[in-house]
Coordinates of C-alpha atoms in Angstrom, one line a residue:
Chain A
X1 CA 0.1 0.1 0.1
X2 CA 1.8 3.2 -1.2
X3 CA -0.6 5.3 1.0
X4 CA 0.9 3.4 4.0
X5 CA 4.6 4.7 2.5
X6 CA 3.3 8.0 2.2
X7 CA 1.9 8.3 5.6
X8 CA 4.8 6.6 7.7
X9 CA 7.6 8.8 5.8
X10 CA 11.1 8.5 7.2
X11 CA 10.7 12.1 8.5
X12 CA 7.7 11.0 10.4
X13 CA 9.2 8.1 12.0
X14 CA 12.2 10.3 13.1
X15 CA 10.3 12.7 14.5
X16 CA 8.3 9.9 16.6
X17 CA 11.6 8.1 17.5
X18 CA 13.4 11.7 18.5
X19 CA 10.7 14.1 19.1
X20 CA 12.4 17.6 18.7
X21 CA 11.7 20.3 21.9
X22 CA 10.4 17.4 24.1
X23 CA 10.1 18.1 27.7
X24 CA 8.6 20.8 29.8
X25 CA 9.6 24.6 29.5
X26 CA 10.6 26.0 32.8
X27 CA 9.8 29.5 31.7
X28 CA 6.6 29.0 29.7
X29 CA 3.6 31.3 30.1
X30 CA 1.4 29.7 27.9
X31 CA 0.3 26.1 28.9
X32 CA -2.8 23.7 27.2
X33 CA -3.4 20.2 27.1
X34 CA -4.6 18.3 24.6
X35 CA -6.3 14.5 25.2
X36 CA -8.0 12.2 22.9
X37 CA -9.3 9.5 25.5
X38 CA -10.4 6.9 22.7
X39 CA -6.6 6.7 21.6
X40 CA -5.3 7.5 24.6
X41 CA -3.4 10.3 22.9
X42 CA -2.1 13.0 25.1
X43 CA 0.0 16.2 24.9
X44 CA 0.9 19.2 27.1
X45 CA 2.4 22.1 25.5
X46 CA 4.6 25.1 26.7
X47 CA 4.9 28.1 25.0
X48 CA 6.9 31.3 25.8
X49 CA 5.0 34.0 24.5
X50 CA 6.5 37.6 24.2
X51 CA 5.0 40.9 22.2
X52 CA 2.9 38.6 20.6
X53 CA 5.6 36.3 19.4
X54 CA 6.2 32.4 19.9
X55 CA 9.8 32.6 21.2
X56 CA 9.9 28.7 22.6
X57 CA 7.9 25.7 22.4
X58 CA 8.4 22.4 24.0
X59 CA 5.6 19.5 24.6
X60 CA 5.4 16.1 26.6
X61 CA 3.2 13.4 26.4
X62 CA 2.8 10.0 24.9
X63 CA 0.7 9.0 21.6
X64 CA 0.9 7.2 18.5
X65 CA 3.5 8.1 15.5
X66 CA 1.3 10.7 13.7
X67 CA 0.3 12.7 16.7
X68 CA 3.8 12.4 18.1
X69 CA 5.7 13.6 15.0
X70 CA 2.9 16.3 14.1
X71 CA 3.6 17.8 17.5
X72 CA 7.5 17.9 17.1
X73 CA 7.4 19.2 13.8
X74 CA 5.0 21.9 14.9
X75 CA 7.1 23.0 17.6
X76 CA 9.9 23.6 15.2
X77 CA 8.1 25.4 12.8
X78 CA 6.1 27.6 15.3
X79 CA 9.1 29.1 17.2
X80 CA 9.9 32.5 15.9
X81 CA 6.1 32.9 14.8
X82 CA 3.7 35.4 15.3
X83 CA 0.4 33.8 17.0
X84 CA -1.9 35.1 14.2
X85 CA 0.8 33.5 11.9
X86 CA 0.8 30.2 13.8
X87 CA -3.0 30.0 14.0
X88 CA -2.9 30.5 10.3
X89 CA -0.6 27.7 9.8
X90 CA -2.7 25.6 11.9
X91 CA -5.5 26.1 9.5
X92 CA -3.4 25.6 6.6
X93 CA -2.6 22.2 8.0
X94 CA -5.9 21.5 9.2
X95 CA -7.0 22.1 5.5
X96 CA -4.0 19.8 4.2
X97 CA -4.6 16.7 6.3
X98 CA -8.6 17.1 6.6
X99 CA -9.2 18.4 3.3
X100 CA -7.0 16.9 1.1
X101 CA -5.4 20.6 0.2
X102 CA -2.2 21.0 -1.3
X103 CA -0.4 22.2 1.6
X104 CA 1.4 25.0 -0.3
X105 CA 3.2 27.1 2.3
X106 CA 3.6 24.8 5.0
X107 CA 6.8 23.9 4.3
X108 CA 8.0 20.5 5.5
X109 CA 4.9 20.3 7.6
X110 CA 4.0 18.6 3.7
X111 CA 5.3 15.3 5.4
X112 CA 1.9 15.2 7.2
X113 CA -0.2 15.5 4.1
X114 CA -0.3 11.4 3.8
X115 CA -2.7 11.6 6.7
X116 CA -5.4 12.8 4.5
X117 CA -5.9 9.4 3.1
X118 CA -6.9 7.7 6.5
X119 CA -9.6 9.9 7.8
X120 CA -9.5 7.9 11.0
X121 CA -6.1 9.4 11.9
X122 CA -7.0 13.0 11.4
X123 CA -7.3 13.5 14.8
X124 CA -4.0 12.2 15.9
X125 CA -2.6 15.1 13.2
X126 CA -4.2 17.8 14.3
X127 CA -4.2 17.3 18.4
X128 CA -1.1 19.6 18.8
X129 CA -2.4 22.2 16.6
X130 CA -5.5 22.6 18.3
X131 CA -3.6 22.1 21.5
X132 CA -1.6 24.9 20.5
X133 CA -4.7 27.3 19.6
X134 CA -5.8 26.7 23.0
X135 CA -2.7 27.6 24.7
X136 CA -2.6 31.0 22.8
X137 CA -6.1 31.3 24.0
X138 CA -5.8 30.5 27.4
X139 CA -8.0 27.6 27.5
X140 CA -7.8 25.8 30.8
X141 CA -9.4 22.5 30.1
X142 CA -8.2 20.2 28.1
X143 CA -8.6 20.1 24.2
X144 CA -10.0 17.0 22.0
X145 CA -10.1 16.4 18.4
X146 CA -12.2 13.2 18.6
Chain B
X1 CA 7.2 -22.3 11.5
X2 CA 7.6 -25.9 12.5
X3 CA 6.6 -28.5 10.0
X4 CA 3.5 -29.5 12.3
X5 CA 1.9 -26.4 12.1
X6 CA 1.4 -26.6 8.1
X7 CA 0.2 -29.8 8.5
X8 CA -3.5 -30.7 7.8
X9 CA -5.8 -29.6 10.8
X10 CA -9.1 -31.2 11.1
X11 CA -10.6 -28.4 13.3
X12 CA -8.9 -25.4 10.7
X13 CA -10.9 -27.0 7.9
X14 CA -14.0 -27.0 10.0
X15 CA -13.4 -23.6 10.7
X16 CA -12.9 -22.7 6.8
X17 CA -16.0 -24.4 6.2
X18 CA -18.0 -22.4 9.0
X19 CA -16.8 -19.5 7.4
X20 CA -18.9 -20.1 4.4
X21 CA -21.7 -19.3 6.6
X22 CA -21.0 -15.5 7.4
X23 CA -21.1 -13.7 4.0
X24 CA -19.4 -10.5 5.2
X25 CA -16.2 -12.3 5.7
X26 CA -16.1 -12.9 2.0
X27 CA -15.3 -9.0 1.7
X28 CA -12.0 -7.6 0.8
X29 CA -10.0 -4.7 2.6
X30 CA -7.7 -2.4 0.6
X31 CA -8.0 -5.3 -2.2
X32 CA -6.7 -8.0 0.4
X33 CA -9.1 -10.8 1.7
X34 CA -10.7 -9.7 5.2
X35 CA -9.0 -11.3 8.1
X36 CA -11.9 -10.3 11.0
X37 CA -10.3 -10.1 14.3
X38 CA -12.4 -7.9 16.2
X39 CA -15.1 -10.5 17.3
X40 CA -15.0 -9.0 20.8
X41 CA -16.2 -5.7 19.7
X42 CA -19.0 -7.3 17.6
X43 CA -19.1 -10.8 15.6
X44 CA -20.1 -11.2 12.1
X45 CA -23.8 -12.6 11.5
X46 CA -24.2 -15.8 9.8
X47 CA -26.8 -15.7 6.5
X48 CA -29.5 -17.3 8.7
X49 CA -29.8 -14.2 11.3
X50 CA -29.7 -11.8 8.4
X51 CA -32.6 -13.4 6.8
X52 CA -34.5 -13.7 9.8
X53 CA -34.6 -10.3 10.0
X54 CA -35.5 -9.5 6.6
X55 CA -38.2 -12.2 6.7
X56 CA -39.5 -10.7 9.6
X57 CA -40.1 -7.4 8.0
X58 CA -41.3 -9.1 4.7
X59 CA -43.6 -11.5 6.3
X60 CA -44.4 -10.9 9.9
X61 CA -43.9 -7.5 11.0
X62 CA -47.1 -6.4 13.4
X63 CA -46.6 -4.8 17.2
X64 CA -46.4 -7.9 19.9
X65 CA -48.9 -8.6 22.8
X66 CA -51.8 -6.1 21.4
X67 CA -53.3 -7.1 18.2
X68 CA -56.3 -9.9 17.7
X69 CA -55.0 -9.9 14.4
X70 CA -53.2 -12.7 12.6
X71 CA -49.9 -11.0 12.1
X72 CA -49.7 -9.7 15.7
X73 CA -50.2 -13.0 16.7
X74 CA -47.5 -14.4 14.7
X75 CA -45.1 -11.9 15.6
X76 CA -45.7 -12.4 19.5
X77 CA -45.2 -16.3 18.6
X78 CA -41.9 -15.5 17.1
X79 CA -40.9 -13.0 19.6
X80 CA -41.9 -15.2 22.6
X81 CA -40.2 -18.1 21.0
X82 CA -36.9 -16.0 21.0
X83 CA -37.6 -15.7 24.4
X84 CA -37.8 -19.6 24.9
X85 CA -34.5 -20.2 23.2
X86 CA -32.5 -17.6 25.3
X87 CA -34.1 -19.3 28.4
X88 CA -32.6 -22.6 27.3
X89 CA -29.0 -21.0 26.0
X90 CA -28.6 -19.8 29.7
X91 CA -30.7 -23.1 31.5
X92 CA -32.8 -20.5 33.0
X93 CA -35.6 -21.9 35.2
X94 CA -38.3 -19.8 33.2
X95 CA -38.7 -18.0 30.5
X96 CA -40.2 -15.1 32.6
X97 CA -36.6 -14.7 33.9
X98 CA -35.6 -13.7 30.4
X99 CA -35.8 -9.8 30.0
X100 CA -35.2 -8.6 26.3
X101 CA -33.1 -5.4 26.7
X102 CA -30.4 -3.4 23.9
X103 CA -27.6 -5.0 25.1
X104 CA -25.5 -5.6 28.2
X105 CA -25.1 -1.9 29.1
X106 CA -28.9 -1.6 29.4
X107 CA -29.2 -4.8 31.2
X108 CA -26.4 -3.5 33.9
X109 CA -28.3 -0.4 34.0
X110 CA -31.6 -1.8 34.5
X111 CA -30.3 -3.8 37.6
X112 CA -28.3 -0.6 39.0
X113 CA -31.3 1.8 38.7
X114 CA -34.0 -0.8 39.9
X115 CA -32.1 -3.1 41.9
X116 CA -29.8 -1.2 43.5
X117 CA -31.6 2.2 43.6
X118 CA -34.6 0.9 45.7
X119 CA -32.3 -1.0 48.2
X120 CA -28.8 0.6 48.2
X121 CA -28.3 3.1 51.1
X122 CA -25.2 5.6 52.5
X123 CA -22.5 3.1 53.7
X124 CA -23.5 0.4 51.7
X125 CA -20.7 -1.2 49.2
X126 CA -20.9 -2.8 45.6
X127 CA -17.6 -4.8 44.6
X128 CA -16.3 -4.7 41.4
X129 CA -13.1 -6.0 39.5
X130 CA -10.3 -4.0 37.9
X131 CA -10.9 -5.7 34.7
X132 CA -14.5 -4.5 34.4
X133 CA -15.7 -2.9 31.0
X134 CA -16.8 0.8 31.2
X135 CA -20.4 -1.0 31.3
X136 CA -20.3 -2.3 34.1
X137 CA -18.6 0.3 36.4
X138 CA -20.3 3.6 35.3
X139 CA -23.8 2.2 36.1
X140 CA -22.4 1.8 39.4
X141 CA -20.9 4.9 40.0
X142 CA -24.1 6.7 38.9
X143 CA -25.8 4.5 41.7
X144 CA -23.2 5.6 44.0
X145 CA -23.7 9.3 43.5
X146 CA -27.6 8.9 44.0
X147 CA -27.2 6.4 47.3
X148 CA -24.0 7.7 48.8
X149 CA -22.8 3.9 48.4
X150 CA -19.3 3.0 47.6
X151 CA -17.2 0.9 45.2
X152 CA -14.8 -1.8 46.4
X153 CA -12.4 -3.2 43.6
X154 CA -11.2 -7.0 43.2
X155 CA -7.5 -6.2 42.3
X156 CA -6.1 -8.2 38.9
X157 CA -2.7 -10.1 39.3
X158 CA 0.5 -9.6 36.7
X159 CA -1.1 -12.3 34.5
X160 CA -4.6 -10.6 34.3
X161 CA -6.6 -12.9 37.1
X162 CA -8.7 -11.8 39.6
X163 CA -7.0 -12.0 43.1
X164 CA -9.5 -14.0 44.5
X165 CA -7.6 -13.9 48.2
X166 CA -8.4 -9.8 48.2
X167 CA -12.0 -10.8 47.0
X168 CA -12.5 -12.7 50.1
X169 CA -11.4 -10.2 52.3
X170 CA -13.9 -7.4 50.4
X171 CA -16.9 -9.3 51.3
X172 CA -18.2 -7.7 54.7
X173 CA -21.8 -6.8 56.4
X174 CA -21.7 -3.6 54.3
X175 CA -21.6 -5.4 50.9
X176 CA -24.8 -5.3 48.7
X177 CA -24.0 -6.2 45.2
X178 CA -20.7 -8.3 43.6
X179 CA -20.6 -7.3 39.8
X180 CA -18.0 -9.3 37.9
X181 CA -17.3 -10.1 34.1
X182 CA -17.5 -13.6 33.3
X183 CA -14.7 -13.1 30.9
X184 CA -12.5 -10.1 30.4
X185 CA -12.8 -8.1 27.2
X186 CA -9.6 -7.5 26.9
X187 CA -7.5 -10.1 28.7
X188 CA -9.9 -12.8 27.5
X189 CA -9.5 -14.2 31.3
X190 CA -12.4 -16.5 32.3
X191 CA -13.1 -15.4 35.8
X192 CA -13.9 -18.5 38.4
X193 CA -17.4 -16.9 38.2
X194 CA -19.0 -20.1 40.2
X195 CA -16.3 -19.5 43.0
X196 CA -17.3 -15.9 43.4
X197 CA -21.0 -16.5 43.6
X198 CA -20.5 -19.1 46.2
X199 CA -18.4 -16.9 48.2
X200 CA -20.6 -13.6 47.9
X201 CA -23.9 -16.4 48.8
X202 CA -22.2 -17.0 52.0
X203 CA -22.4 -13.5 52.9
X204 CA -26.1 -13.1 51.7
X205 CA -24.8 -11.1 48.8
X206 CA -26.4 -11.1 45.3
X207 CA -24.2 -11.7 42.1
X208 CA -24.4 -10.0 38.8
X209 CA -22.3 -11.4 36.2
X210 CA -21.5 -9.3 32.8
X211 CA -21.7 -12.5 30.2
X212 CA -21.1 -10.1 27.2
X213 CA -17.4 -12.0 26.3
X214 CA -18.9 -15.4 27.8
X215 CA -21.9 -16.4 26.1
X216 CA -20.6 -16.8 22.2
X217 CA -17.4 -18.9 23.7
X218 CA -18.6 -20.7 26.7
X219 CA -21.7 -23.0 27.6
X220 CA -23.3 -20.9 30.6
X221 CA -25.8 -22.4 33.0
X222 CA -27.1 -19.6 35.3
X223 CA -29.0 -22.5 37.5
X224 CA -25.4 -24.5 38.1
X225 CA -23.9 -21.1 38.5
X226 CA -26.4 -20.0 41.1
X227 CA -25.8 -16.1 39.8
X228 CA -28.5 -13.5 40.5
X229 CA -28.1 -11.4 37.5
X230 CA -26.9 -12.6 34.1
X231 CA -26.4 -10.1 31.3
X232 CA -25.4 -10.5 27.4
X233 CA -25.6 -8.8 24.3
X234 CA -26.5 -10.4 20.8
X235 CA -24.5 -9.0 18.6
X236 CA -21.3 -10.6 20.3
X237 CA -23.3 -13.9 19.8
X238 CA -23.4 -13.8 16.2
X239 CA -27.0 -12.0 16.7
X240 CA -28.0 -8.5 15.5
X241 CA -27.2 -5.1 17.5
X242 CA -29.6 -3.6 19.6
X243 CA -30.8 -6.8 21.4
X244 CA -29.6 -8.4 24.5
X245 CA -30.5 -10.3 27.5
X246 CA -30.9 -9.7 31.2
X247 CA -31.4 -12.9 33.1
X248 CA -32.6 -12.3 36.8
X249 CA -34.0 -14.8 39.4
X250 CA -37.5 -14.6 39.5
X251 CA -37.9 -13.6 42.9
X252 CA -35.6 -10.9 42.8
X253 CA -37.0 -9.4 39.8
X254 CA -40.5 -9.9 41.5
X255 CA -39.5 -7.6 44.1
X256 CA -38.0 -5.1 41.7
X257 CA -39.7 -1.5 40.7
X258 CA -40.2 -1.0 37.4
X259 CA -37.2 0.3 35.4
X260 CA -39.1 2.4 32.5
X261 CA -42.4 3.4 32.5
X262 CA -45.0 3.0 29.5
X263 CA -46.5 0.6 27.4
X264 CA -47.0 -3.1 27.5
X265 CA -45.5 -2.9 31.2
X266 CA -48.4 -2.0 32.5
X267 CA -51.6 -4.0 33.6
X268 CA -54.6 -0.9 33.9
X269 CA -53.7 2.7 34.1
X270 CA -55.7 5.7 35.1
X271 CA -54.7 9.1 36.3
X272 CA -55.0 8.0 39.9
X273 CA -53.0 4.6 39.7
X274 CA -51.0 1.9 37.6
X275 CA -50.8 -1.3 38.2
X276 CA -47.7 -3.0 36.5
X277 CA -47.4 -6.0 34.6
X278 CA -46.2 -9.5 35.3
X279 CA -42.6 -10.7 34.4
X280 CA -41.1 -10.4 32.2
X281 CA -43.0 -7.6 30.4
X282 CA -43.0 -5.3 33.8
X283 CA -39.4 -4.3 32.3
X284 CA -40.0 -4.0 28.8
X285 CA -41.7 -0.7 28.2
X286 CA -42.9 0.2 24.9
X287 CA -42.8 -1.7 21.4
X288 CA -39.4 -3.8 21.9
X289 CA -36.8 -4.7 19.3
X290 CA -38.8 -7.5 17.8
X291 CA -36.7 -8.3 14.8
X292 CA -33.6 -8.2 16.8
X293 CA -35.3 -10.6 19.5
X294 CA -36.4 -12.8 16.5
X295 CA -32.8 -12.7 14.9
X296 CA -31.3 -13.4 18.1
X297 CA -33.4 -16.4 18.6
X298 CA -31.9 -17.5 15.4
X299 CA -28.3 -16.8 16.1
X300 CA -28.8 -19.1 19.4
X301 CA -30.3 -21.6 17.0
X302 CA -26.9 -21.3 14.7
X303 CA -25.1 -21.9 17.7
X304 CA -27.0 -24.9 19.2
X305 CA -26.0 -26.5 15.8
X306 CA -22.6 -26.6 17.2
X307 CA -21.1 -29.3 19.3
X308 CA -19.8 -27.2 22.6
X309 CA -16.7 -29.7 22.9
X310 CA -16.0 -29.2 19.4
X311 CA -16.4 -25.6 19.4
X312 CA -14.3 -25.4 22.8
X313 CA -11.6 -27.3 21.5
X314 CA -11.4 -25.4 18.2
X315 CA -11.0 -22.1 19.9
X316 CA -8.4 -23.1 22.7
X317 CA -6.5 -24.9 20.0
X318 CA -6.5 -21.4 18.2
X319 CA -5.5 -19.8 21.1
X320 CA -2.4 -21.9 22.0
X321 CA -1.4 -21.8 18.4
X322 CA -1.8 -17.9 18.5
X323 CA -0.2 -17.5 21.6
X324 CA 2.5 -19.3 20.5
X325 CA 3.1 -17.4 17.1
X326 CA 2.7 -14.1 18.9
X327 CA 5.0 -14.8 21.8
X328 CA 7.5 -15.7 19.1
X329 CA 7.7 -12.2 17.5
X330 CA 10.5 -10.2 19.0
X331 CA 9.5 -6.7 21.0
X332 CA 5.9 -7.9 21.3
X333 CA 4.5 -8.1 24.6
X334 CA 0.7 -10.2 25.8
X335 CA -1.1 -8.6 28.3
X336 CA -3.3 -11.1 29.6
X337 CA -1.7 -14.4 30.4
X338 CA -4.5 -16.0 32.8
X339 CA -4.2 -19.9 32.7
X340 CA -7.8 -19.9 31.9
X341 CA -9.1 -18.0 28.9
X342 CA -10.8 -17.3 25.6
X343 CA -9.1 -16.6 22.5
X344 CA -8.5 -13.0 22.9
X345 CA -4.9 -11.4 22.3
X346 CA -4.2 -7.7 23.7
X347 CA -0.6 -7.0 22.8
X348 CA 1.7 -4.1 22.7
X349 CA 4.9 -3.6 20.4
X350 CA 8.1 -2.2 21.4
X351 CA 8.7 1.5 20.0
X352 CA 5.1 1.3 18.1
X353 CA 1.9 3.0 19.5
X354 CA -1.3 0.4 18.9
X355 CA -3.1 3.0 16.6
X356 CA -0.3 2.7 13.9
X357 CA 0.1 -1.1 14.1
X358 CA -3.8 -1.2 13.8
X359 CA -3.6 1.6 10.5
X360 CA -0.7 -0.9 9.2
X361 CA -2.8 -4.1 10.0
X362 CA -5.8 -2.9 8.0
X363 CA -3.8 -2.3 5.0
X364 CA -3.1 -5.7 5.3
X365 CA -6.8 -6.3 5.4
X366 CA -6.5 -7.4 9.3
X367 CA -9.3 -6.0 11.5
X368 CA -8.3 -5.7 15.0
X369 CA -8.9 -3.3 17.6
X370 CA -6.7 -0.7 19.1
X371 CA -7.6 1.6 22.3
X372 CA -8.2 1.0 25.6
X373 CA -11.4 -1.4 24.8
X374 CA -13.3 0.4 27.3
X375 CA -10.8 -0.6 30.2
X376 CA -9.2 2.5 31.1
X377 CA -8.8 1.2 34.7
X378 CA -7.5 -1.8 33.7
X379 CA -5.0 -0.3 31.2
X380 CA -3.9 1.9 33.8
X381 CA -3.1 -1.3 36.0
X382 CA -0.6 -2.9 33.2
X383 CA 0.7 0.3 32.3
X384 CA -0.2 1.0 29.0
X385 CA -2.3 3.8 27.6
X386 CA -3.7 1.4 24.8
X387 CA -3.2 -1.8 23.4
X388 CA -3.9 -3.7 20.2
X389 CA -6.1 -6.8 20.7
X390 CA -7.0 -9.4 18.0
X391 CA -9.9 -11.7 19.7
X392 CA -11.2 -14.6 17.5
X393 CA -14.5 -16.5 17.0
X394 CA -15.7 -19.7 15.5
X395 CA -15.0 -19.1 12.3
X396 CA -11.2 -18.0 12.6
X397 CA -8.8 -20.3 11.9
X398 CA -4.9 -20.8 11.8
X399 CA -4.4 -19.2 8.5
X400 CA -5.8 -16.0 9.9
X401 CA -3.3 -15.9 12.9
X402 CA -0.4 -16.7 10.1
X403 CA -2.0 -13.7 8.4
X404 CA -2.1 -11.6 11.6
X405 CA 1.7 -12.6 12.4
X406 CA 2.8 -11.4 8.9
X407 CA 1.0 -8.2 9.2
X408 CA 2.5 -7.5 12.6
X409 CA 6.4 -8.0 11.1
X410 CA 5.3 -6.0 8.3
X411 CA 4.3 -3.3 10.9
X412 CA 7.7 -3.7 12.6
X413 CA 9.6 -3.4 9.1
X414 CA 7.6 -0.2 8.2
X415 CA 8.5 1.5 11.6
X416 CA 12.3 0.0 11.0
X417 CA 12.9 1.4 7.6

């Protein structure tokens, strides 16, 4: 199944095995949790936001390859971005994995596009992103994408 | 794989033959033959069951227990015949002890809200086990909130067996009910339910058994077990969804207040007073799932065509074969190694999340369940957020195990790339 190879690309597996920005962020000023109880995917996201710019991002949690790689890739790509830019990126990623959009402008996040062929896995790929939105909007309750 | 595994197996050929009774098993998934190993979630249906529901709507459809017309009489006879069939499956003393419900979940809620709510008070205790399905936890938690009763939990050992020595200590003068599963849906463990009932009865405590995972795989005799309530769902017994059975001892059911009010459960109604119908109708308010009950009856008839000894031997031999084949896979850990178990294998793979395993297996045509299996407290007990679960039924064969094993090896290769 070539769709499977598309889904589990080397980059995805690499970020699953060695997640970037894993761990807590001591000076975080925005924290949110994401939890998909049916899957068991769980993420806690720490952001340091100054003057509307995401200066640092780290996460901890437990999840499948797609959820973990998506969180890892996300923390890499939102660092240095303004909050509104990060939220626009969320829209583009969501459009790509859920709607089958081209993913133009998302850069290396394009590796997540294979998720589109697996509708039951969209919730895994988007959990970290919705958690970021919750962090930026100071939502206190855990978010879910199930 | 040893040579003997490839040799002729009588029961395997039997299973391949039985498989032809189930039309859906001819399906292909991602252009591969379907290997259906999610039977603990729901079983496939034999053609006879599908035709029974269809024929009911084609030739017999009418409401039951009401009409004077011929069709209504036929529908009532078919519905009540299904009740008798269910009675014989469980070896209940009387058909009036068989209440049709939507499924195991509704059966347990009925007992919690009717029996439990009318009898339990603050300070009372209900004993459950750590391996219960959420449907045998949440109704009791709701009852505890309503009455002030509390839950006591029988723990599970590392092999996935109930710690009976702890159970003995939990029973006391505050215990009002024991509710445990006959067979664990994620571990496959067959619990020593006769012993549980005997111990509880020595304290005068009634016992509810959740038979959802048991009825399709073990003969059940409620009189021999002497349990007070027994619940199961039709769809895990090769029958339709939306129909199940609550068995209750007549003396207990007689003393219980109604669960839901409505038509069929009454004898007479005035605005001043309503008198309730006799058993089992008192607990069947509203038009029941007539087609479902008839389908369930036919599913039980289908199962009755088998010799239990042959069926048990087949599923146990499949379990032995699967446990061996799975244990040989490096990095695979089986959760649930009870001495007495049915053919359910929960497992985790090193370095892989169960959901990724499930997706890759699906690509190979292999349908398994991944997740917490509505057993979150049990998952916590074993320190895993989720497992992958392969659960077998009478139509599964060693060939299915072989395909499962290659699919798992394929998943490991994908993750090694």
